[in-house]
Amino acid sequence: SASASEIFAGAIQDYGRGIILGSQSYGKGTVQSAIDMSRVISPTSRLLLKASGEKDPDTPEGAPQYGQINITLGKFYRVNGSSTQHKGVTPDIVFPSQFSAEKFGESSEKSALPWDQIKSSNFKKVADLSAVDKKLETLHEARIKNSLEYKYLKEDIEEAQKDEDVKISLELNKFKKEKDDNLKKNRDRINALLKLQGKPAWEEGKSQPKIDLDFVKDESAKVMTDYIINFGTKKPL
């Protein structure tokens, strides 16, 4: 996530209005303005360009004929004085992600403006959630130690990071073996989860049973349940 969503998440965190889950955000904390270059090219230069017949044939209809330039006009700052630029928002409870901010975030851009900090605004927190964060994180860490979904997610991330380029063999026998290995891996995972749920195994030759493999969604719901049980005024339904 980037820009507006980072400002929102940062505000929720700074004011103590909620717990932020996920991975470090993109780190887009700057404001740009796009300037159509046709506005700054003189009429004489425009006539010369037109006379020379220089026009990009790939320019879409309605797009700036002479391109555009993006100028950075400002930066976003959280109420605590911290910029969202470069660092983004660090969640209270971190979930693993295939896409690291160091490699895919704003900080990976060579020309990106650095992170900085200004004087904090005069704001008042709604609540101090530090104790809540600690308790929820402890419960989360204990739960993922035995979570098959978490184990599978970590395996997939490690495999993707190890071999970022997807390679498909053109040798038929090797291709078939890789395909069969992946199918077996998927079947074994699903059967392990079905066993935990007390459901019958997925037999070969039968259609794949419906099973939701979404660690982020499931764990987010469990963290929310932990919050309700430990800190809410009402018991969960």
CSV table of N, CA, C and O in Angstrom, one decimal, residues 80-124:
chain,number,residue,atom,x,y,z
A,80,ASN,N,3.0,12.6,14.4
A,80,ASN,CA,4.1,12.5,15.3
A,80,ASN,C,5.4,13.1,14.7
A,80,ASN,O,6.5,13.0,15.4
A,81,GLY,N,5.3,13.6,13.5
A,81,GLY,CA,6.5,14.3,12.9
A,81,GLY,C,7.2,13.4,11.9
A,81,GLY,O,8.1,13.9,11.2
A,82,SER,N,7.0,12.1,11.9
A,82,SER,CA,7.7,11.2,11.1
A,82,SER,C,7.1,11.3,9.7
A,82,SER,O,5.9,11.3,9.5
A,83,SER,N,8.0,11.2,8.7
A,83,SER,CA,7.6,11.2,7.3
A,83,SER,C,7.2,9.7,6.9
A,83,SER,O,7.8,8.8,7.5
A,84,THR,N,6.3,9.6,6.0
A,84,THR,CA,6.0,8.2,5.5
A,84,THR,C,6.9,7.9,4.3
A,84,THR,O,6.9,6.8,3.8
A,85,GLN,N,7.7,8.9,3.9
A,85,GLN,CA,8.6,8.7,2.8
A,85,GLN,C,9.7,7.7,3.2
A,85,GLN,O,10.3,7.7,4.2
A,86,HIS,N,10.0,6.8,2.3
A,86,HIS,CA,11.1,5.8,2.4
A,86,HIS,C,10.7,4.7,3.4
A,86,HIS,O,10.8,3.5,3.1
A,87,LYS,N,10.4,5.0,4.6
A,87,LYS,CA,10.1,4.0,5.7
A,87,LYS,C,8.7,3.5,5.7
A,87,LYS,O,8.4,2.4,6.2
A,88,GLY,N,7.8,4.3,5.1
A,88,GLY,CA,6.4,3.9,5.1
A,88,GLY,C,5.9,3.7,6.6
A,88,GLY,O,6.2,4.5,7.4
A,89,VAL,N,5.0,2.8,6.8
A,89,VAL,CA,4.4,2.5,8.1
A,89,VAL,C,4.8,1.1,8.5
A,89,VAL,O,4.6,0.1,7.7
A,90,THR,N,5.4,1.0,9.7
A,90,THR,CA,5.7,-0.4,10.2
A,90,THR,C,4.6,-0.9,11.0
A,90,THR,O,4.2,-0.2,12.0
A,91,PRO,N,4.0,-2.0,10.7
A,91,PRO,CA,2.9,-2.5,11.4
A,91,PRO,C,3.2,-2.9,12.8
A,91,PRO,O,4.3,-3.2,13.2
A,92,ASP,N,2.2,-3.0,13.7
A,92,ASP,CA,2.3,-3.4,15.1
A,92,ASP,C,2.6,-4.9,15.1
A,92,ASP,O,3.4,-5.4,15.9
A,93,ILE,N,1.9,-5.6,14.3
A,93,ILE,CA,2.1,-7.1,14.1
A,93,ILE,C,2.5,-7.4,12.7
A,93,ILE,O,1.7,-7.1,11.8
A,94,VAL,N,3.7,-7.9,12.5
A,94,VAL,CA,4.3,-8.1,11.2
A,94,VAL,C,3.9,-9.4,10.6
A,94,VAL,O,4.1,-10.5,11.2
A,95,PHE,N,3.4,-9.4,9.4
A,95,PHE,CA,3.1,-10.6,8.6
A,95,PHE,C,4.2,-10.8,7.5
A,95,PHE,O,4.6,-9.8,7.0
A,96,PRO,N,4.6,-12.0,7.2
A,96,PRO,CA,5.6,-12.1,6.1
A,96,PRO,C,5.0,-11.8,4.8
A,96,PRO,O,3.8,-11.9,4.5
A,97,SER,N,5.9,-11.3,3.9
A,97,SER,CA,5.5,-10.9,2.6
A,97,SER,C,6.5,-11.2,1.6
A,97,SER,O,7.7,-11.1,1.9
A,98,GLN,N,6.1,-11.6,0.4
A,98,GLN,CA,7.1,-11.9,-0.7
A,98,GLN,C,7.8,-10.7,-1.2
A,98,GLN,O,8.9,-10.8,-1.7
A,99,PHE,N,7.1,-9.5,-1.0
A,99,PHE,CA,7.7,-8.3,-1.6
A,99,PHE,C,8.2,-7.4,-0.5
A,99,PHE,O,7.5,-6.8,0.2
A,100,SER,N,9.5,-7.4,-0.4
A,100,SER,CA,10.2,-6.6,0.7
A,100,SER,C,10.2,-5.1,0.3
A,100,SER,O,10.4,-4.8,-0.9
A,101,ALA,N,10.1,-4.3,1.2
A,101,ALA,CA,10.1,-2.8,1.0
A,101,ALA,C,11.5,-2.4,0.4
A,101,ALA,O,11.6,-1.5,-0.4
A,102,GLU,N,12.5,-3.1,0.9
A,102,GLU,CA,13.9,-2.7,0.5
A,102,GLU,C,14.1,-3.0,-1.0
A,102,GLU,O,14.9,-2.3,-1.7
A,103,LYS,N,13.3,-3.9,-1.6
A,103,LYS,CA,13.5,-4.3,-3.0
A,103,LYS,C,12.4,-3.7,-3.9
A,103,LYS,O,12.7,-3.3,-5.0
A,104,PHE,N,11.2,-3.5,-3.4
A,104,PHE,CA,10.1,-3.1,-4.2
A,104,PHE,C,9.5,-1.8,-3.7
A,104,PHE,O,8.6,-1.2,-4.4
A,105,GLY,N,9.9,-1.3,-2.6
A,105,GLY,CA,9.3,0.0,-2.1
A,105,GLY,C,10.0,1.2,-2.6
A,105,GLY,O,10.9,1.1,-3.4
A,106,GLU,N,9.5,2.4,-2.1
A,106,GLU,CA,10.1,3.6,-2.6
A,106,GLU,C,11.6,3.7,-2.3
A,106,GLU,O,12.4,4.3,-3.0
A,107,SER,N,12.0,3.1,-1.2
A,107,SER,CA,13.4,3.1,-0.8
A,107,SER,C,14.3,2.4,-1.8
A,107,SER,O,15.6,2.6,-1.8
A,108,SER,N,13.8,1.6,-2.7
A,108,SER,CA,14.6,0.9,-3.7
A,108,SER,C,14.9,1.8,-4.9
A,108,SER,O,15.7,1.5,-5.7
A,109,GLU,N,14.2,3.0,-4.9
A,109,GLU,CA,14.5,3.9,-6.0
A,109,GLU,C,15.7,4.8,-5.7
A,109,GLU,O,15.8,5.3,-4.7
A,110,LYS,N,16.6,4.8,-6.7
A,110,LYS,CA,17.8,5.6,-6.5
A,110,LYS,C,17.6,7.1,-6.2
A,110,LYS,O,18.3,7.7,-5.5
A,111,SER,N,16.6,7.6,-6.9
A,111,SER,CA,16.4,9.1,-6.8
A,111,SER,C,15.3,9.4,-5.7
A,111,SER,O,14.9,10.6,-5.6
A,112,ALA,N,14.9,8.5,-5.0
A,112,ALA,CA,13.8,8.7,-4.0
A,112,ALA,C,14.4,9.7,-2.9
A,112,ALA,O,15.5,9.6,-2.4
A,113,LEU,N,13.5,10.6,-2.4
A,113,LEU,CA,13.9,11.5,-1.3
A,113,LEU,C,14.0,10.7,0.0
A,113,LEU,O,13.3,9.7,0.2
A,114,PRO,N,14.9,11.1,0.8
A,114,PRO,CA,15.2,10.3,2.1
A,114,PRO,C,14.1,10.5,3.1
A,114,PRO,O,13.3,11.5,3.0
A,115,TRP,N,14.1,9.7,4.1
A,115,TRP,CA,13.2,9.9,5.2
A,115,TRP,C,13.7,11.0,6.1
A,115,TRP,O,14.9,11.2,6.3
A,116,ASP,N,12.8,11.7,6.7
A,116,ASP,CA,13.2,12.7,7.7
A,116,ASP,C,12.0,12.9,8.7
A,116,ASP,O,11.0,12.3,8.6
A,117,GLN,N,12.3,13.8,9.6
A,117,GLN,CA,11.3,14.0,10.7
A,117,GLN,C,11.2,15.5,11.1
A,117,GLN,O,12.2,16.2,11.0
A,118,ILE,N,10.0,15.9,11.3
A,118,ILE,CA,9.8,17.3,11.8
A,118,ILE,C,9.3,17.3,13.2
A,118,ILE,O,9.0,16.3,13.8
A,119,LYS,N,9.0,18.5,13.7
A,119,LYS,CA,8.4,18.6,15.0
A,119,LYS,C,7.0,18.0,15.1
A,119,LYS,O,6.2,18.2,14.2
A,120,SER,N,6.8,17.3,16.1
A,120,SER,CA,5.5,16.6,16.3
A,120,SER,C,4.4,17.6,16.4
A,120,SER,O,4.6,18.7,17.0
A,121,SER,N,3.2,17.3,15.9
A,121,SER,CA,2.0,18.1,16.1
A,121,SER,C,1.5,18.1,17.6
A,121,SER,O,1.9,17.1,18.3
A,122,ASN,N,0.7,19.0,17.9
A,122,ASN,CA,0.1,19.0,19.3
A,122,ASN,C,-1.1,18.1,19.2
A,122,ASN,O,-2.2,18.6,19.0
A,123,PHE,N,-1.0,16.8,19.4
A,123,PHE,CA,-2.1,15.9,19.3
A,123,PHE,C,-2.2,15.1,20.6
A,123,PHE,O,-1.2,14.9,21.3
A,124,LYS,N,-3.4,14.5,20.8
A,124,LYS,CA,-3.6,13.7,22.0
A,124,LYS,C,-4.1,12.3,21.5
A,124,LYS,O,-5.0,12.2,20.7
